Coordinates of C-alpha atoms and ligand atoms in Angstrom, one line a residue:
X1 CA -0.1 0.2 0.0
X2 CA 1.5 3.1 -0.5
X3 CA 1.6 6.2 1.0
X4 CA -1.3 8.6 -0.1
X5 CA -0.1 11.7 -1.5
X6 CA -0.5 15.3 0.8
X7 CA -0.5 13.3 4.6
X8 CA 1.5 15.8 6.6
X9 CA 2.5 11.6 8.3
X10 CA 4.0 10.0 5.6
X11 CA 5.0 6.6 7.2
X12 CA 7.6 4.9 5.8
X13 CA 5.2 0.5 6.3
X14 CA 8.4 -1.0 4.8
X15 CA 10.5 0.6 7.8
X16 CA 7.8 -0.5 9.8
X17 CA 7.2 -3.6 9.0
X18 CA 10.6 -4.7 9.4
X19 CA 10.9 -2.8 13.1
X20 CA 8.0 -5.4 13.9
X21 CA 9.4 -8.9 12.2
X22 CA 12.7 -7.3 14.7
X23 CA 11.3 -6.9 18.1
X24 CA 9.4 -10.9 17.6
X25 CA 13.0 -12.0 16.8
X26 CA 12.7 -11.0 20.5
X27 CA 11.8 -14.7 22.4
X28 CA 11.1 -15.7 18.6
X29 CA 9.8 -18.6 19.9
X30 CA 10.2 -21.1 17.3
X31 CA 6.2 -21.9 15.9
X32 CA 4.4 -19.7 14.3
X33 CA 5.0 -16.3 14.0
X34 CA 5.2 -17.3 17.8
X35 CA 6.8 -15.3 21.0
X36 CA 7.0 -15.9 24.6
X37 CA 8.6 -12.6 26.0
X38 CA 7.6 -12.6 29.2
X39 CA 7.7 -9.2 31.2
X40 CA 11.3 -8.8 32.9
X41 CA 12.7 -11.7 31.2
X42 CA 16.1 -11.7 29.5
X43 CA 14.1 -11.3 26.3
X44 CA 11.7 -8.2 27.4
X45 CA 14.9 -6.2 28.5
X46 CA 16.7 -6.6 25.5
X47 CA 13.5 -5.9 23.1
X48 CA 13.1 -2.7 25.1
X49 CA 16.8 -2.0 24.7
X50 CA 16.2 -2.3 21.0
X51 CA 13.6 -0.4 21.7
X52 CA 14.8 2.3 23.8
X53 CA 17.6 3.2 20.8
X54 CA 15.1 3.0 18.0
X55 CA 13.7 5.8 19.8
X56 CA 16.5 8.0 20.0
X57 CA 17.4 7.1 16.0
X58 CA 14.1 8.7 15.9
X59 CA 15.6 12.0 18.7
X60 CA 12.5 11.1 21.0
X61 CA 14.2 11.5 24.5
X62 CA 13.5 8.0 26.9
X63 CA 13.0 7.8 29.9
X64 CA 12.5 4.2 32.3
X65 CA 10.4 4.8 34.9
X66 CA 10.1 2.4 38.1
X67 CA 7.8 -0.5 36.8
X68 CA 10.3 -0.3 34.1
X69 CA 7.8 1.9 31.7
X70 CA 9.2 3.0 28.7
X71 CA 9.2 5.7 27.0
X72 CA 9.7 8.2 23.8
X73 CA 9.7 11.8 24.4
X74 CA 9.2 15.0 23.0
X75 CA 9.9 18.5 24.3
X76 CA 6.4 19.9 25.3
X77 CA 2.8 18.4 24.6
X78 CA 2.4 15.4 22.9
X79 CA 0.3 13.6 21.7
X80 CA 1.3 9.6 23.4
X81 CA 0.8 6.7 21.7
X82 CA 1.7 3.0 22.5
X83 CA 1.2 -0.4 23.7
X84 CA 3.0 -2.3 25.0
X85 CA 6.0 -5.0 24.3
X86 CA 6.0 -7.9 27.1
X87 CA 4.2 -11.3 25.8
X88 CA 1.9 -13.8 27.6
X89 CA 3.7 -16.2 28.5
X90 CA 3.1 -18.0 25.2
X91 CA 2.3 -15.0 22.6
X92 CA 1.7 -13.7 19.3
X93 CA 4.6 -11.7 17.3
X94 CA 0.9 -8.1 17.7
X95 CA -0.9 -8.1 20.5
X96 CA 1.6 -5.0 22.1
X97 CA 3.7 -5.1 20.3
X98 CA 2.2 -4.0 17.5
X99 CA 0.8 -0.5 19.1
X100 CA 4.2 0.0 20.4
X101 CA 5.9 -0.1 16.6
X102 CA 3.1 1.7 15.2
X103 CA 3.9 4.7 17.5
X104 CA 7.6 4.9 16.6
X105 CA 7.2 4.6 12.7
X106 CA 4.2 7.8 13.2
X107 CA 6.2 9.4 15.8
X108 CA 9.5 9.2 13.5
X109 CA 7.5 10.0 10.7
X110 CA 5.8 13.1 12.0
X111 CA 9.3 14.7 13.3
X112 CA 10.8 13.5 10.1
X113 CA 7.6 16.1 8.4
X114 CA 7.4 17.9 11.2
X115 CA 4.5 17.1 11.8
X116 CA 2.7 17.2 15.6
X117 CA 5.1 16.1 18.4
X118 CA 3.8 12.4 19.1
X119 CA 5.3 10.0 22.1
X120 CA 5.6 7.2 22.5
X121 CA 5.5 4.3 25.7
X122 CA 5.2 0.5 26.1
X123 CA 3.8 -0.1 29.1
X124 CA 5.2 -3.4 30.8
X125 CA 4.0 -6.5 32.2
X126 CA 0.8 -5.6 31.0
X127 CA -0.5 -9.5 30.1
X128 CA 0.2 -9.8 33.7
X129 CA 3.1 -11.6 35.1
X130 CA 1.9 -9.9 38.0
X131 CA -1.6 -8.2 38.3
X132 CA -3.3 -6.9 35.9
X133 CA -1.9 -4.2 32.8
X134 CA 0.6 -3.9 36.2
X135 CA 3.2 -0.8 33.6
X136 CA 0.6 1.3 32.9
X137 CA -2.2 -0.2 36.2
X138 CA 1.1 2.0 38.8
X139 CA 1.8 4.8 36.1
X140 CA -2.0 6.0 36.1
X141 CA -1.7 5.8 39.9
X142 CA -4.4 2.6 40.2
X143 CA -1.6 1.4 42.1
X144 CA 0.7 2.3 44.4
X145 CA 4.1 0.7 43.5
X146 CA 4.3 -0.9 47.3
X147 CA 0.5 -2.5 46.4
X148 CA 2.2 -3.7 43.1
X149 CA 5.6 -5.0 44.6
X150 CA 4.2 -7.5 47.1
X151 CA 2.2 -9.1 43.9
X152 CA 4.0 -12.7 43.6
X153 CA 4.2 -14.3 39.9
X154 CA 2.4 -17.6 39.2
X155 CA 6.0 -19.2 41.0
X156 CA 6.0 -16.7 43.7
X157 CA 8.5 -14.1 42.7
X158 CA 7.3 -10.8 43.8
X159 CA 7.7 -8.2 41.3
X160 CA 9.7 -6.0 44.3
X161 CA 12.3 -8.6 43.0
X162 CA 11.4 -9.4 39.6
X163 CA 11.7 -4.7 38.9
X164 CA 15.4 -5.0 40.7
X165 CA 16.7 -5.6 36.7
X166 CA 15.3 -2.2 34.9
X167 CA 17.6 0.1 33.9
X168 CA 15.7 3.4 35.8
X169 CA 16.1 6.9 34.7
X170 CA 13.2 8.9 36.4
X171 CA 9.5 8.9 36.5
X172 CA 8.1 10.8 33.7
X173 CA 4.6 13.3 34.3
X174 CA 1.6 12.4 32.4
X175 CA 0.8 16.4 32.4
X176 CA 2.8 16.6 28.9
X177 CA 0.5 14.0 27.0
X178 CA -2.5 15.8 25.6
X179 CA -4.7 12.5 24.6
X180 CA -2.9 8.6 24.0
X181 CA -4.2 6.6 21.0
X182 CA -3.5 2.7 21.0
X183 CA -3.8 0.9 18.1
X184 CA -3.6 -3.2 19.2
X185 CA -4.9 -6.0 16.7
X186 CA -8.8 -6.8 17.9
X187 CA -8.3 -10.3 19.1
X188 CA -11.6 -11.9 18.4
X189 CA -13.4 -13.0 15.0
X190 CA -15.8 -9.8 14.7
X191 CA -13.3 -8.2 12.0
X192 CA -12.2 -11.1 10.5
X193 CA -15.8 -12.9 9.9
X194 CA -17.0 -9.5 8.3
X195 CA -14.0 -8.7 5.9
X196 CA -13.4 -5.1 7.8
X197 CA -10.7 -3.8 7.9
X198 CA -10.4 -1.8 11.2
X199 CA -12.5 -1.4 14.2
X200 CA -12.5 1.9 16.9
X201 CA -13.3 0.6 19.9
X202 CA -16.7 2.1 21.2
X203 CA -15.3 1.2 25.1
X204 CA -13.6 -1.4 27.5
X205 CA -15.0 -3.7 29.0
X206 CA -13.8 -3.8 33.1
X207 CA -11.8 -7.2 34.0
X208 CA -11.4 -9.4 37.9
X209 CA -9.0 -11.6 39.6
X210 CA -8.1 -13.2 42.3
X211 CA -6.5 -16.6 43.6
X212 CA -8.6 -19.0 44.9
X213 CA -6.8 -21.9 47.8
X214 CA -8.7 -24.5 48.6
X215 CA -6.8 -27.1 51.1
X216 CA -7.6 -30.2 52.7
X217 CA -6.0 -33.5 52.7
X218 CA -1.7 -34.8 50.7
X219 CA -3.0 -37.7 51.4
X220 CA -1.9 -42.1 49.7
X221 CA -3.7 -42.2 46.2
X222 CA -3.8 -45.6 47.1
X223 CA -5.0 -46.2 50.7
X224 CA -7.4 -43.6 50.7
X225 CA -10.6 -44.5 50.4
X226 CA -12.7 -41.9 47.8
X227 CA -15.4 -41.2 50.2
X228 CA -12.7 -39.6 53.2
X229 CA -11.0 -37.7 50.7
X230 CA -10.0 -34.5 51.2
X231 CA -9.1 -33.6 47.0
X232 CA -7.7 -29.7 46.6
X233 CA -8.3 -30.3 42.7
X234 CA -12.0 -32.4 43.4
X235 CA -13.0 -29.1 45.1
X236 CA -12.4 -27.3 42.4
X237 CA -13.2 -29.5 39.6
X238 CA -16.8 -29.3 41.3
X239 CA -17.2 -26.0 41.5
X240 CA -15.7 -24.6 37.8
X241 CA -18.3 -26.7 37.1
X242 CA -21.9 -25.3 39.2
X243 CA -20.2 -22.1 39.0
X244 CA -22.2 -22.0 34.7
X245 CA -25.2 -23.1 35.7
X246 CA -24.8 -20.0 39.0
X247 CA -23.9 -17.9 36.7
X248 CA -26.7 -18.8 34.7
X249 CA -29.1 -16.0 35.6
X250 CA -26.6 -13.5 36.0
X251 CA -24.7 -13.2 32.7
X252 CA -24.6 -12.1 28.8
X253 CA -24.1 -13.8 25.9
X254 CA -20.6 -11.0 26.5
X255 CA -20.3 -12.4 29.8
X256 CA -16.8 -14.1 29.9
X257 CA -15.7 -16.3 33.0
X258 CA -12.0 -18.4 33.2
X259 CA -10.0 -20.5 35.6
X260 CA -6.8 -20.1 32.7
X261 CA -4.0 -21.1 36.1
X262 CA -4.2 -24.1 38.0
X263 CA -1.1 -25.1 40.3
X264 CA -1.7 -28.1 42.5
X265 CA 0.5 -30.1 45.7
X266 CA 2.3 -31.4 44.9
X267 CA 1.1 -32.5 41.8
X268 CA 2.3 -35.9 42.1
X269 CA 0.3 -38.7 40.5
X270 CA -0.3 -41.5 43.0
X271 CA -0.7 -38.4 46.2
X272 CA -4.4 -36.7 46.1
X273 CA -3.8 -32.8 46.5
X274 CA -4.1 -31.6 49.6
X275 CA -4.0 -27.7 48.1
X276 CA -5.0 -26.4 44.8
X277 CA -4.1 -22.5 43.7
X278 CA -5.9 -21.1 41.0
X279 CA -6.7 -18.0 38.8
X280 CA -11.1 -17.1 38.4
X281 CA -10.8 -14.2 36.0
X282 CA -13.8 -12.9 34.8
X283 CA -15.1 -9.9 32.2
X284 CA -18.6 -7.8 31.7
X285 CA -18.6 -4.1 30.4
X286 CA -21.2 -3.3 34.0
X287 CA -19.8 -3.5 37.3
X288 CA -22.2 -4.3 38.6
X289 CA -22.1 -7.0 37.2
X290 CA -18.8 -7.9 38.0
X291 CA -19.2 -7.5 41.1
X292 CA -22.9 -9.2 41.6
X293 CA -20.5 -12.3 40.0
X294 CA -17.9 -12.0 42.6
X295 CA -20.1 -12.4 45.5
X296 CA -21.9 -16.1 43.3
X297 CA -17.8 -17.1 43.2
X298 CA -16.7 -16.3 46.8
X299 CA -20.0 -18.0 48.1
X300 CA -20.2 -20.8 46.0
X301 CA -16.0 -22.0 47.1
X302 CA -17.1 -21.4 50.4
X303 CA -20.5 -23.8 49.6
X304 CA -17.7 -26.1 48.0
X305 CA -15.6 -25.8 51.1
X306 CA -17.6 -26.5 53.9
X307 CA -19.5 -29.2 52.1
X308 CA -15.6 -31.1 52.6
X309 CA -13.9 -30.7 55.0
X310 CA -11.7 -28.4 53.3
X311 CA -10.3 -24.4 53.8
X312 CA -11.0 -22.0 51.1
X313 CA -9.0 -18.1 51.3
X314 CA -8.8 -15.5 48.6
X315 CA -6.5 -13.5 46.5
X316 CA -6.4 -9.1 46.1
X317 CA -9.4 -8.7 44.4
X318 CA -7.3 -7.2 41.2
X319 CA -9.0 -5.4 39.0
X320 CA -10.4 -2.5 35.8
X321 CA -13.5 -0.9 35.5
X322 CA -15.4 0.0 32.1
X323 CA -14.6 2.5 30.3
X324 CA -15.4 4.5 27.4
X325 CA -13.1 6.4 24.8
X326 CA -12.7 10.0 24.0
X327 CA -15.3 10.9 22.1
X328 CA -12.5 14.1 20.2
X329 CA -10.0 11.4 19.3
X330 CA -12.3 8.7 18.4
X331 CA -14.0 10.8 15.7
X332 CA -10.1 11.5 14.1
X333 CA -10.0 7.7 13.9
X334 CA -13.5 7.5 12.4
X335 CA -12.3 10.2 9.7
X336 CA -8.4 7.9 9.4
X337 CA -10.5 4.9 8.7
X338 CA -13.5 6.5 6.2
X339 CA -10.1 7.2 3.9
X340 CA -8.1 4.4 4.6
X341 CA -10.5 1.5 4.3
X342 CA -14.1 3.7 3.3
X343 CA -17.0 1.1 4.0
X344 CA -14.8 -1.2 6.2
X345 CA -14.8 -0.2 9.2
X346 CA -17.0 -0.5 12.1
X347 CA -17.1 1.2 15.6
X348 CA -17.2 -2.3 18.5
X349 CA -16.4 -2.6 22.1
X350 CA -13.2 -4.5 23.0
X351 CA -13.4 -6.9 24.8
X352 CA -9.8 -7.8 25.7
X353 CA -8.7 -5.4 28.6
X354 CA -6.2 -2.3 27.7
X355 CA -3.7 -0.5 28.8
X356 CA -5.7 2.6 27.8
X357 CA -8.1 1.7 30.4
X358 CA -6.0 3.1 32.6
X359 CA -4.4 5.2 31.3
X360 CA -8.0 6.9 30.5
X361 CA -7.5 8.3 34.6
X362 CA -4.9 10.6 33.3
X363 CA -6.0 12.3 29.8
X364 CA -8.4 11.2 27.2
X365 CA -8.1 7.3 24.9
X366 CA -8.1 6.6 22.0
X367 CA -8.3 2.4 20.5
X368 CA -7.9 1.5 17.0
X369 CA -8.2 -2.2 15.7
X370 CA -6.6 -4.5 12.9
X371 CA -8.4 -8.5 12.4
X372 CA -7.0 -10.9 13.5
X373 CA -6.6 -13.5 11.9
X374 CA -9.6 -17.0 12.3
X375 CA -10.0 -14.2 15.4
X376 CA -6.6 -15.4 17.3
X377 CA -4.2 -14.7 20.5
X378 CA -2.9 -15.9 23.1
X379 CA -1.7 -18.6 21.0
X380 CA 1.3 -19.2 18.5
X381 CA -0.8 -18.7 15.7
X382 CA -1.9 -15.5 16.4
X383 CA -1.6 -13.0 12.3
X384 CA -3.0 -10.3 10.8
X385 CA -3.1 -9.8 7.2
X386 CA 0.2 -7.7 6.2
X387 CA -2.1 -5.3 4.2
X388 CA -3.9 -5.1 7.4
X389 CA -1.4 -4.0 9.3
X390 CA -0.5 -0.7 7.2
X391 CA -4.1 -0.4 6.7
X392 CA -3.5 -0.5 11.0
X393 CA -0.7 2.5 10.9
X394 CA -2.4 4.7 8.4
X395 CA -5.2 5.3 10.2
X396 CA -3.0 5.9 13.6
X397 CA -0.9 8.8 10.8
X398 CA -3.9 10.1 9.2
X399 CA -5.5 10.6 12.8
X400 CA -2.8 12.6 14.0
X401 CA -2.5 14.3 11.5
X402 CA -6.8 15.2 12.1
X403 CA -6.0 16.1 15.9
X404 CA -3.3 18.3 15.0
X405 CA 0.0 19.0 17.1
Ligands
GLV501 C1 -5.3 -8.3 28.0 O1 -3.9 -9.0 27.3 C2 -6.1 -9.4 27.9 O2 -5.8 -10.2 28.7 O3 -7.3 -8.6 28.1
MN502 MN1 -2.2 -6.9 24.2
MN503 MN1 -2.9 -9.5 25.6

C-alpha cells in the first residue's frame, strides 16, 4: 500500500514492517510467528533496549520509570501513542508489539515531516505476570508501587524482585500528554468474519481477577478411600462445574469467565492433592454485573469447601472498571478509517483489556483495531494480513494529522 500524497505524516510501511519483524526476533518461539517474552525476562529486557535505541535514533528522549515502562519523549506537550512489548507465556508477535512499533513509526514520520509532536510508550507487564496491566496501572496511579511490589507471579516471585533488572532513569509526568491512542490487533473474530479492516473502539470491558486456594488433606492415592478424601483438585473441579450453572441468570452472551491457571500441591500422580491454587478471572462491560459475579464466586467456593471439610481462601481482588473512549480522539480515528478503508470499518467494544483503560484516568484515550486471522490471539498462531497491519498504521497517522500538534 502506497503512502498517499498530501499526508502530513508520511509513514514508511516497509520500515514499519521491518521493525515489527525485528521486535519479534526477541523471544521468537520457533513455532509459527509465536513469541515468548514475558515481563522482565531476558528477551523482554533485550527488546526494550533495542526499542530504546530506535527511539533515540528517531530523536526522542528515552526515560524508563521504576516499573520499567519505556517512554520515547518529545519536548513540550505531545500526543502519546503506544501499547506494550511484553508477551503472554505463550504469545503472538502482534499483541502489544503492533501498537508500539506503529507508534514509533508515526512519531518518527511526524518528526521527519515537521508534523505534530508525538511521544511513544511501551508499557511493562500489560500481560499480567504480576496482576492486570501492571505497568500502566502503577503509572496511572490505579495501584501504588507498594501495592504492586507485593504481587507475586505463579512461581511466587514478587514484582519487587523481578523489577530489579529495570534500568530506571526517572518518573514520567503524564501532564505533558494531551491524549493517548493505542493501536492493537482485535484478538477476536468480528473483523475477520465480516471482512472489515478497521475497528474503532467504543468501550473497553471491565475485569476482575483473583487467586482462590482450596486446602484439604494430602494423602496416599492408593489407600485413601474416596469417601474420606479431602482432595483439593476435586474441589476445584466441582467449583468450576457448578459455577457455570450459578452464573446462568446473571450473565449475558458477552460475559466471559476463565480458570486459566491451576497449581496443585504436590502435583504427583500417586498423591491426593492437599492444596490447589487457581486463577479466577471474569469480564463484562457492566460493573454491577462484575460485582454480582464476585459474590456468587465467593459464596460457591465457601459452600464447596464447607461440604468437603476443607478451607478456602481468596487472594487480592484485582480489577479495572469498564471505560468509554474519548469522543474527539475517536472521531479522528473514524475519519482516518473512512479515508483508508471506506465502508470497511466499524465501531466496536473491546473484550480484551488494554493499557488504555488505566491511561484513561489521566487523559483522553482512544483505540483502533485491525483484524486477527481466525480471531486467534494469546497463542502462537496469532497473525494479521500485512495489508491490514499497514492499513491500521495509516489510520493512526491520519488521526494524528487530523488532531494536529
Ligand atoms: C490482555 O492481554 C487481556 O488479557 O485482555
Ligand atoms: Mn495487548
Ligand atoms: Mn494480551
